[in-house]
PDB file of C-alpha atoms and ligand atoms in Angstrom:
ATOM      1  CA  UNK A   1      11.310 -31.680  16.582  1.00 66.00           C
ATOM      2  CA  UNK A   2       8.839 -29.229  15.121  1.00 72.00           C
ATOM      3  CA  UNK A   3       6.416 -30.518  12.480  1.00 85.00           C
ATOM      4  CA  UNK A   4       7.228 -28.869   9.207  1.00 94.00           C
ATOM      5  CA  UNK A   5       4.577 -27.315   7.020  1.00 97.00           C
ATOM      6  CA  UNK A   6       5.206 -28.217   3.367  1.00 98.00           C
ATOM      7  CA  UNK A   7       4.293 -25.323   1.098  1.00 98.00           C
ATOM      8  CA  UNK A   8       4.157 -25.486  -2.727  1.00 98.00           C
ATOM      9  CA  UNK A   9       4.815 -22.114  -4.336  1.00 97.00           C
ATOM     10  CA  UNK A  10       4.130 -21.354  -8.020  1.00 96.00           C
ATOM     11  CA  UNK A  11       7.466 -20.712  -9.745  1.00 94.00           C
ATOM     12  CA  UNK A  12       7.697 -17.254 -11.336  1.00 92.00           C
ATOM     13  CA  UNK A  13       6.526 -13.723 -10.674  1.00 89.00           C
ATOM     14  CA  UNK A  14       3.377 -14.737  -8.811  1.00 94.00           C
ATOM     15  CA  UNK A  15       5.367 -17.086  -6.575  1.00 94.00           C
ATOM     16  CA  UNK A  16       7.774 -14.317  -5.653  1.00 94.00           C
ATOM     17  CA  UNK A  17       4.855 -12.122  -4.593  1.00 95.00           C
ATOM     18  CA  UNK A  18       3.407 -15.011  -2.611  1.00 96.00           C
ATOM     19  CA  UNK A  19       6.703 -15.675  -0.839  1.00 96.00           C
ATOM     20  CA  UNK A  20       6.939 -11.959   0.033  1.00 96.00           C
ATOM     21  CA  UNK A  21       3.509 -12.225   1.703  1.00 97.00           C
ATOM     22  CA  UNK A  22       4.570 -15.295   3.695  1.00 97.00           C
ATOM     23  CA  UNK A  23       7.791 -13.567   4.716  1.00 96.00           C
ATOM     24  CA  UNK A  24       5.898 -10.472   5.861  1.00 96.00           C
ATOM     25  CA  UNK A  25       3.576 -12.711   7.856  1.00 95.00           C
ATOM     26  CA  UNK A  26       6.593 -14.057   9.800  1.00 95.00           C
ATOM     27  CA  UNK A  27       7.305 -17.268   7.886  1.00 96.00           C
ATOM     28  CA  UNK A  28      10.544 -16.221   6.262  1.00 94.00           C
ATOM     29  CA  UNK A  29      13.102 -18.573   4.763  1.00 95.00           C
ATOM     30  CA  UNK A  30      16.012 -16.358   3.630  1.00 91.00           C
ATOM     31  CA  UNK A  31      17.811 -19.077   1.649  1.00 90.00           C
ATOM     32  CA  UNK A  32      14.958 -18.976  -0.891  1.00 91.00           C
ATOM     33  CA  UNK A  33      16.214 -15.575  -2.083  1.00 86.00           C
ATOM     34  CA  UNK A  34      19.659 -16.921  -2.982  1.00 85.00           C
ATOM     35  CA  UNK A  35      20.017 -17.163  -6.684  1.00 75.00           C
ATOM     36  CA  UNK A  36      20.328 -20.872  -7.262  1.00 81.00           C
ATOM     37  CA  UNK A  37      18.719 -23.767  -9.073  1.00 86.00           C
ATOM     38  CA  UNK A  38      17.646 -25.324  -5.806  1.00 87.00           C
ATOM     39  CA  UNK A  39      13.931 -26.024  -5.549  1.00 91.00           C
ATOM     40  CA  UNK A  40      13.427 -26.866  -1.855  1.00 92.00           C
ATOM     41  CA  UNK A  41      14.167 -24.515   1.042  1.00 94.00           C
ATOM     42  CA  UNK A  42      13.434 -24.833   4.725  1.00 94.00           C
ATOM     43  CA  UNK A  43      13.535 -22.843   7.904  1.00 94.00           C
ATOM     44  CA  UNK A  44      13.274 -25.339  10.718  1.00 94.00           C
ATOM     45  CA  UNK A  45      12.891 -22.678  13.364  1.00 94.00           C
ATOM     46  CA  UNK A  46       9.768 -21.312  11.660  1.00 94.00           C
ATOM     47  CA  UNK A  47       8.548 -24.799  10.760  1.00 95.00           C
ATOM     48  CA  UNK A  48       8.256 -24.136   7.024  1.00 96.00           C
ATOM     49  CA  UNK A  49       9.553 -25.973   3.988  1.00 96.00           C
ATOM     50  CA  UNK A  50       8.938 -24.215   0.671  1.00 97.00           C
ATOM     51  CA  UNK A  51       9.289 -25.693  -2.781  1.00 96.00           C
ATOM     52  CA  UNK A  52       8.948 -24.166  -6.226  1.00 95.00           C
ATOM     53  CA  UNK A  53       6.762 -26.031  -8.688  1.00 96.00           C
ATOM     54  CA  UNK A  54       5.185 -25.203 -12.038  1.00 96.00           C
ATOM     55  CA  UNK A  55       2.085 -23.047 -11.305  1.00 95.00           C
ATOM     56  CA  UNK A  56      -0.226 -25.556 -12.966  1.00 94.00           C
ATOM     57  CA  UNK A  57       1.235 -28.383 -10.805  1.00 97.00           C
ATOM     58  CA  UNK A  58       0.681 -26.802  -7.359  1.00 98.00           C
ATOM     59  CA  UNK A  59      -2.804 -28.299  -7.025  1.00 98.00           C
ATOM     60  CA  UNK A  60      -1.492 -31.806  -7.814  1.00 98.00           C
ATOM     61  CA  UNK A  61       1.137 -31.633  -5.037  1.00 98.00           C
ATOM     62  CA  UNK A  62      -1.503 -30.413  -2.605  1.00 98.00           C
ATOM     63  CA  UNK A  63      -4.243 -32.830  -3.666  1.00 98.00           C
ATOM     64  CA  UNK A  64      -1.897 -35.802  -3.221  1.00 98.00           C
ATOM     65  CA  UNK A  65      -0.497 -34.537   0.077  1.00 98.00           C
ATOM     66  CA  UNK A  66       3.110 -33.995  -1.036  1.00 98.00           C
ATOM     67  CA  UNK A  67       2.437 -30.395  -0.027  1.00 98.00           C
ATOM     68  CA  UNK A  68       0.203 -29.486   2.927  1.00 98.00           C
ATOM     69  CA  UNK A  69      -0.700 -26.150   1.427  1.00 98.00           C
ATOM     70  CA  UNK A  70       0.056 -24.228  -1.751  1.00 98.00           C
ATOM     71  CA  UNK A  71      -0.948 -21.281  -3.854  1.00 98.00           C
ATOM     72  CA  UNK A  72      -2.820 -21.826  -7.106  1.00 98.00           C
ATOM     73  CA  UNK A  73      -4.707 -19.580  -9.502  1.00 97.00           C
ATOM     74  CA  UNK A  74      -8.487 -19.853  -9.516  1.00 98.00           C
ATOM     75  CA  UNK A  75      -8.162 -20.728 -13.234  1.00 97.00           C
ATOM     76  CA  UNK A  76      -6.335 -23.958 -12.354  1.00 97.00           C
ATOM     77  CA  UNK A  77      -8.842 -24.787  -9.599  1.00 98.00           C
ATOM     78  CA  UNK A  78     -11.797 -24.305 -11.941  1.00 98.00           C
ATOM     79  CA  UNK A  79     -10.155 -26.219 -14.768  1.00 98.00           C
ATOM     80  CA  UNK A  80      -8.946 -29.297 -12.868  1.00 97.00           C
ATOM     81  CA  UNK A  81     -11.308 -29.242  -9.852  1.00 98.00           C
ATOM     82  CA  UNK A  82      -8.708 -30.777  -7.479  1.00 98.00           C
ATOM     83  CA  UNK A  83     -10.071 -32.271  -4.263  1.00 98.00           C
ATOM     84  CA  UNK A  84      -8.535 -29.688  -1.899  1.00 98.00           C
ATOM     85  CA  UNK A  85      -9.720 -27.034   0.539  1.00 98.00           C
ATOM     86  CA  UNK A  86      -9.705 -23.512  -0.826  1.00 98.00           C
ATOM     87  CA  UNK A  87      -8.830 -21.526   2.284  1.00 97.00           C
ATOM     88  CA  UNK A  88      -8.305 -17.944   1.344  1.00 94.00           C
ATOM     89  CA  UNK A  89      -8.231 -15.487  -1.564  1.00 97.00           C
ATOM     90  CA  UNK A  90      -4.776 -13.862  -1.495  1.00 96.00           C
ATOM     91  CA  UNK A  91      -6.073 -11.050  -3.692  1.00 96.00           C
ATOM     92  CA  UNK A  92      -2.963 -11.109  -5.898  1.00 96.00           C
ATOM     93  CA  UNK A  93      -2.317 -12.494  -9.386  1.00 96.00           C
ATOM     94  CA  UNK A  94      -5.533 -10.826 -10.435  1.00 97.00           C
ATOM     95  CA  UNK A  95      -6.695 -11.269 -14.010  1.00 97.00           C
ATOM     96  CA  UNK A  96      -9.748 -12.652 -15.796  1.00 98.00           C
ATOM     97  CA  UNK A  97     -10.662 -15.563 -18.000  1.00 98.00           C
ATOM     98  CA  UNK A  98     -12.202 -14.143 -21.158  1.00 98.00           C
ATOM     99  CA  UNK A  99     -13.333 -14.876 -24.681  1.00 98.00           C
ATOM    100  CA  UNK A 100     -11.481 -12.824 -27.272  1.00 98.00           C
ATOM    101  CA  UNK A 101     -11.721 -12.499 -31.025  1.00 98.00           C
ATOM    102  CA  UNK A 102     -10.420 -10.487 -33.959  1.00 98.00           C
ATOM    103  CA  UNK A 103     -11.793  -6.957 -33.995  1.00 95.00           C
ATOM    104  CA  UNK A 104     -13.969  -7.610 -37.047  1.00 94.00           C
ATOM    105  CA  UNK A 105     -15.371 -10.932 -35.744  1.00 96.00           C
ATOM    106  CA  UNK A 106     -19.152 -11.364 -36.070  1.00 95.00           C
ATOM    107  CA  UNK A 107     -20.637 -14.422 -34.416  1.00 93.00           C
ATOM    108  CA  UNK A 108     -22.973 -16.549 -36.506  1.00 94.00           C
ATOM    109  CA  UNK A 109     -25.153 -18.495 -34.028  1.00 91.00           C
ATOM    110  CA  UNK A 110     -26.103 -20.967 -36.780  1.00 93.00           C
ATOM    111  CA  UNK A 111     -22.515 -22.216 -36.990  1.00 95.00           C
ATOM    112  CA  UNK A 112     -20.487 -24.281 -34.520  1.00 97.00           C
ATOM    113  CA  UNK A 113     -18.056 -21.899 -32.850  1.00 98.00           C
ATOM    114  CA  UNK A 114     -14.389 -22.927 -33.009  1.00 98.00           C
ATOM    115  CA  UNK A 115     -12.724 -22.066 -29.678  1.00 98.00           C
ATOM    116  CA  UNK A 116      -8.985 -22.413 -29.023  1.00 98.00           C
ATOM    117  CA  UNK A 117      -7.901 -22.691 -25.396  1.00 98.00           C
ATOM    118  CA  UNK A 118      -5.715 -24.293 -22.747  1.00 97.00           C
ATOM    119  CA  UNK A 119      -8.764 -24.354 -20.457  1.00 98.00           C
ATOM    120  CA  UNK A 120     -11.074 -26.877 -22.077  1.00 98.00           C
ATOM    121  CA  UNK A 121     -13.250 -27.622 -19.029  1.00 98.00           C
ATOM    122  CA  UNK A 122     -13.904 -24.002 -18.138  1.00 98.00           C
ATOM    123  CA  UNK A 123     -14.711 -23.291 -21.789  1.00 98.00           C
ATOM    124  CA  UNK A 124     -17.041 -26.283 -22.221  1.00 98.00           C
ATOM    125  CA  UNK A 125     -18.948 -25.419 -19.043  1.00 98.00           C
ATOM    126  CA  UNK A 126     -19.265 -21.796 -20.061  1.00 98.00           C
ATOM    127  CA  UNK A 127     -20.712 -22.504 -23.509  1.00 98.00           C
ATOM    128  CA  UNK A 128     -22.870 -25.409 -22.285  1.00 98.00           C
ATOM    129  CA  UNK A 129     -24.618 -22.959 -19.930  1.00 97.00           C
ATOM    130  CA  UNK A 130     -25.281 -20.699 -22.903  1.00 95.00           C
ATOM    131  CA  UNK A 131     -26.489 -23.662 -24.966  1.00 95.00           C
ATOM    132  CA  UNK A 132     -23.939 -22.887 -27.677  1.00 96.00           C
ATOM    133  CA  UNK A 133     -22.386 -25.606 -29.837  1.00 96.00           C
ATOM    134  CA  UNK A 134     -18.615 -25.406 -29.891  1.00 98.00           C
ATOM    135  CA  UNK A 135     -15.640 -27.208 -31.317  1.00 98.00           C
ATOM    136  CA  UNK A 136     -12.763 -27.079 -28.799  1.00 98.00           C
ATOM    137  CA  UNK A 137      -9.210 -26.802 -30.093  1.00 98.00           C
ATOM    138  CA  UNK A 138      -6.816 -27.568 -27.256  1.00 98.00           C
ATOM    139  CA  UNK A 139      -3.541 -25.620 -27.415  1.00 98.00           C
ATOM    140  CA  UNK A 140      -0.726 -25.336 -24.877  1.00 96.00           C
ATOM    141  CA  UNK A 141       0.265 -21.693 -25.325  1.00 94.00           C
ATOM    142  CA  UNK A 142       0.405 -18.685 -27.683  1.00 96.00           C
ATOM    143  CA  UNK A 143      -3.360 -19.106 -28.017  1.00 97.00           C
ATOM    144  CA  UNK A 144      -3.696 -15.623 -29.521  1.00 97.00           C
ATOM    145  CA  UNK A 145      -2.313 -16.858 -32.842  1.00 97.00           C
ATOM    146  CA  UNK A 146      -5.263 -19.212 -33.455  1.00 98.00           C
ATOM    147  CA  UNK A 147      -7.866 -16.663 -34.653  1.00 98.00           C
ATOM    148  CA  UNK A 148      -5.266 -14.790 -36.682  1.00 97.00           C
ATOM    149  CA  UNK A 149      -4.426 -17.899 -38.695  1.00 97.00           C
ATOM    150  CA  UNK A 150      -8.047 -19.040 -38.943  1.00 97.00           C
ATOM    151  CA  UNK A 151      -7.497 -22.076 -36.705  1.00 98.00           C
ATOM    152  CA  UNK A 152     -10.277 -20.823 -34.394  1.00 98.00           C
ATOM    153  CA  UNK A 153     -13.035 -18.186 -34.371  1.00 98.00           C
ATOM    154  CA  UNK A 154     -12.361 -17.121 -30.787  1.00 98.00           C
ATOM    155  CA  UNK A 155     -10.055 -17.949 -27.864  1.00 98.00           C
ATOM    156  CA  UNK A 156     -10.737 -18.513 -24.170  1.00 98.00           C
ATOM    157  CA  UNK A 157      -7.698 -17.349 -22.230  1.00 98.00           C
ATOM    158  CA  UNK A 158      -6.277 -15.378 -19.349  1.00 97.00           C
ATOM    159  CA  UNK A 159      -6.217 -11.610 -19.822  1.00 97.00           C
ATOM    160  CA  UNK A 160      -4.159  -9.608 -17.390  1.00 96.00           C
ATOM    161  CA  UNK A 161      -3.047  -6.248 -18.787  1.00 97.00           C
ATOM    162  CA  UNK A 162      -4.640  -6.861 -22.212  1.00 97.00           C
ATOM    163  CA  UNK A 163      -1.320  -6.154 -23.944  1.00 97.00           C
ATOM    164  CA  UNK A 164      -1.053  -9.542 -25.656  1.00 96.00           C
ATOM    165  CA  UNK A 165      -4.533  -9.170 -27.159  1.00 97.00           C
ATOM    166  CA  UNK A 166      -3.907  -5.589 -28.237  1.00 97.00           C
ATOM    167  CA  UNK A 167      -0.605  -6.387 -29.906  1.00 96.00           C
ATOM    168  CA  UNK A 168      -2.295  -9.144 -31.879  1.00 96.00           C
ATOM    169  CA  UNK A 169      -5.342  -7.072 -32.881  1.00 96.00           C
ATOM    170  CA  UNK A 170      -7.721  -9.069 -30.714  1.00 98.00           C
ATOM    171  CA  UNK A 171     -10.282  -7.844 -28.197  1.00 98.00           C
ATOM    172  CA  UNK A 172     -12.276  -9.247 -25.317  1.00 98.00           C
ATOM    173  CA  UNK A 173     -15.861 -10.014 -26.309  1.00 97.00           C
ATOM    174  CA  UNK A 174     -17.035 -11.697 -23.080  1.00 97.00           C
ATOM    175  CA  UNK A 175     -15.624 -12.145 -19.584  1.00 98.00           C
ATOM    176  CA  UNK A 176     -16.048 -15.643 -18.156  1.00 98.00           C
ATOM    177  CA  UNK A 177     -14.776 -15.231 -14.605  1.00 98.00           C
ATOM    178  CA  UNK A 178     -12.403 -13.084 -12.526  1.00 98.00           C
ATOM    179  CA  UNK A 179      -9.262 -14.911 -11.368  1.00 98.00           C
ATOM    180  CA  UNK A 180      -6.909 -14.479  -8.390  1.00 98.00           C
ATOM    181  CA  UNK A 181      -4.473 -16.613  -6.395  1.00 98.00           C
ATOM    182  CA  UNK A 182      -5.906 -18.876  -3.675  1.00 98.00           C
ATOM    183  CA  UNK A 183      -4.320 -20.601  -0.705  1.00 98.00           C
ATOM    184  CA  UNK A 184      -5.260 -24.283  -0.886  1.00 98.00           C
ATOM    185  CA  UNK A 185      -4.758 -27.156   1.565  1.00 98.00           C
ATOM    186  CA  UNK A 186      -4.667 -30.938   1.445  1.00 98.00           C
ATOM    187  CA  UNK A 187      -7.826 -32.200   3.162  1.00 98.00           C
ATOM    188  CA  UNK A 188      -6.251 -34.912   5.330  1.00 98.00           C
ATOM    189  CA  UNK A 189      -3.109 -32.955   6.230  1.00 97.00           C
ATOM    190  CA  UNK A 190      -5.256 -29.993   7.195  1.00 97.00           C
ATOM    191  CA  UNK A 191      -6.657 -32.038  10.083  1.00 96.00           C
ATOM    192  CA  UNK A 192      -3.196 -32.994  11.416  1.00 95.00           C
ATOM    193  CA  UNK A 193      -1.664 -29.576  10.958  1.00 97.00           C
ATOM    194  CA  UNK A 194      -4.728 -27.387  11.480  1.00 96.00           C
ATOM    195  CA  UNK A 195      -3.207 -25.246  14.235  1.00 95.00           C
ATOM    196  CA  UNK A 196      -0.110 -24.437  12.148  1.00 95.00           C
ATOM    197  CA  UNK A 197      -2.154 -23.791   9.017  1.00 97.00           C
ATOM    198  CA  UNK A 198      -4.669 -21.638  10.852  1.00 96.00           C
ATOM    199  CA  UNK A 199      -1.863 -19.615  12.469  1.00 95.00           C
ATOM    200  CA  UNK A 200      -0.349 -19.040   9.037  1.00 96.00           C
ATOM    201  CA  UNK A 201      -3.685 -18.009   7.515  1.00 96.00           C
ATOM    202  CA  UNK A 202      -4.347 -15.595  10.394  1.00 96.00           C
ATOM    203  CA  UNK A 203      -0.881 -14.054  10.002  1.00 95.00           C
ATOM    204  CA  UNK A 204      -1.324 -13.725   6.231  1.00 95.00           C
ATOM    205  CA  UNK A 205      -4.701 -12.042   6.639  1.00 92.00           C
ATOM    206  CA  UNK A 206      -3.238  -9.702   9.219  1.00 88.00           C
ATOM    207  CA  UNK A 207       0.312  -8.935   8.016  1.00 68.00           C
ATOM    208  CA  UNK A 208       0.613 -10.422   4.541  1.00 55.00           C
ATOM    209  CA  UNK A 209      -1.304  -7.547   3.055  1.00 53.00           C
ATOM    210  CA  UNK A 210      -1.742  -6.983  -0.592  1.00 49.00           C
ATOM    211  CA  UNK A 211       1.419  -6.838  -2.661  1.00 46.00           C
ATOM    212  CA  UNK A 212      -0.054  -6.020  -6.070  1.00 43.00           C
TER     213      UNK A 212
HETATM  214  C1  LIG B 301      -0.787 -15.536 -20.506  1.00 81.46           C
HETATM  215  C2  LIG B 301      -2.077 -15.623 -21.300  1.00 81.46           C
HETATM  216  C3  LIG B 301      -1.929 -14.499 -22.288  1.00 81.46           C
HETATM  217  C4  LIG B 301      -1.143 -13.462 -21.506  1.00 81.46           C
HETATM  218  C5  LIG B 301      -2.076 -12.389 -21.004  1.00 81.46           C
HETATM  219  O1  LIG B 301       0.196 -16.165 -21.231  1.00 81.46           O
HETATM  220  O2  LIG B 301      -2.218 -16.888 -21.914  1.00 81.46           O
HETATM  221  O3  LIG B 301      -1.228 -14.907 -23.422  1.00 81.46           O
HETATM  222  O4  LIG B 301      -0.541 -14.143 -20.391  1.00 81.46           O
HETATM  223  O5  LIG B 301      -1.381 -11.358 -20.350  1.00 81.46           O
HETATM  224  P1  LIG B 301      -1.604  -9.829 -20.741  1.00 81.46           P
HETATM  225  O6  LIG B 301      -3.075  -9.566 -20.831  1.00 81.46           O
HETATM  226  O7  LIG B 301      -0.966  -9.062 -19.611  1.00 81.46           O
HETATM  227  O8  LIG B 301      -0.907  -9.568 -22.037  1.00 81.46           O
HETATM  228  P2  LIG B 301       1.533 -16.724 -20.624  1.00 81.46           P
HETATM  229  O9  LIG B 301       2.529 -15.622 -20.509  1.00 81.46           O
HETATM  230  O10 LIG B 301       1.229 -17.452 -19.372  1.00 81.46           O
HETATM  231  O11 LIG B 301       2.028 -17.703 -21.786  1.00 81.46           O
HETATM  232  P3  LIG B 301       1.298 -18.773 -22.711  1.00 81.46           P
HETATM  233  O12 LIG B 301       1.334 -18.213 -24.086  1.00 81.46           O
HETATM  234  O13 LIG B 301       2.136 -19.981 -22.547  1.00 81.46           O
HETATM  235  O14 LIG B 301      -0.117 -18.993 -22.234  1.00 81.46           O
END
């Protein structure tokens, strides 16, 4: 029996784009397109088993070997620093991590800066390099509200189209890092399944193309 490659896909719009790339590269699994609540799909003939997980959980499945490979945003990799191989930049899911503030915000370097974010590690590292004192306010979503209500001076968050900032009268004041989706692999499983993984990577680079 063929060894199956276990692949964790990020649930949602990015995951659909990722699956389309895998399909184009010859690793299709048609049942995944059926509208159901199922989370695991396999195509034994192609040797692939896909499963949908929360985007921020992909790296955990891969780090612990429940998935051999997966696709995670660079934001998650920088924030949690999972012990995985980063194999390949898929060049999709492109956005940036940025600092944003209200349009009339003026920074006072004498004061501790209050920063609201989901990404506390990225934010701490960024301001530590600048030697700036900050007070981190960890939130789980709708970060843009924090400066409006005076909970924070600025936010550190993902900006894709910029629409969310614009509609809340905020603007980017600094870019921290560009983000895109990366193919990651479990370190131990990579050794056992290297030929399959390398074949998949080669096919993605060749046929997967850019779907943005
Ligand atoms: C993300 C991010 C911003 C928004 C940026 O939020 O946190 O709020 O997308 O996209 P835009 O620049 O295209 O407007 P997400 O939808 O993941 O929800 P969240 O509020 O839970 O973070």
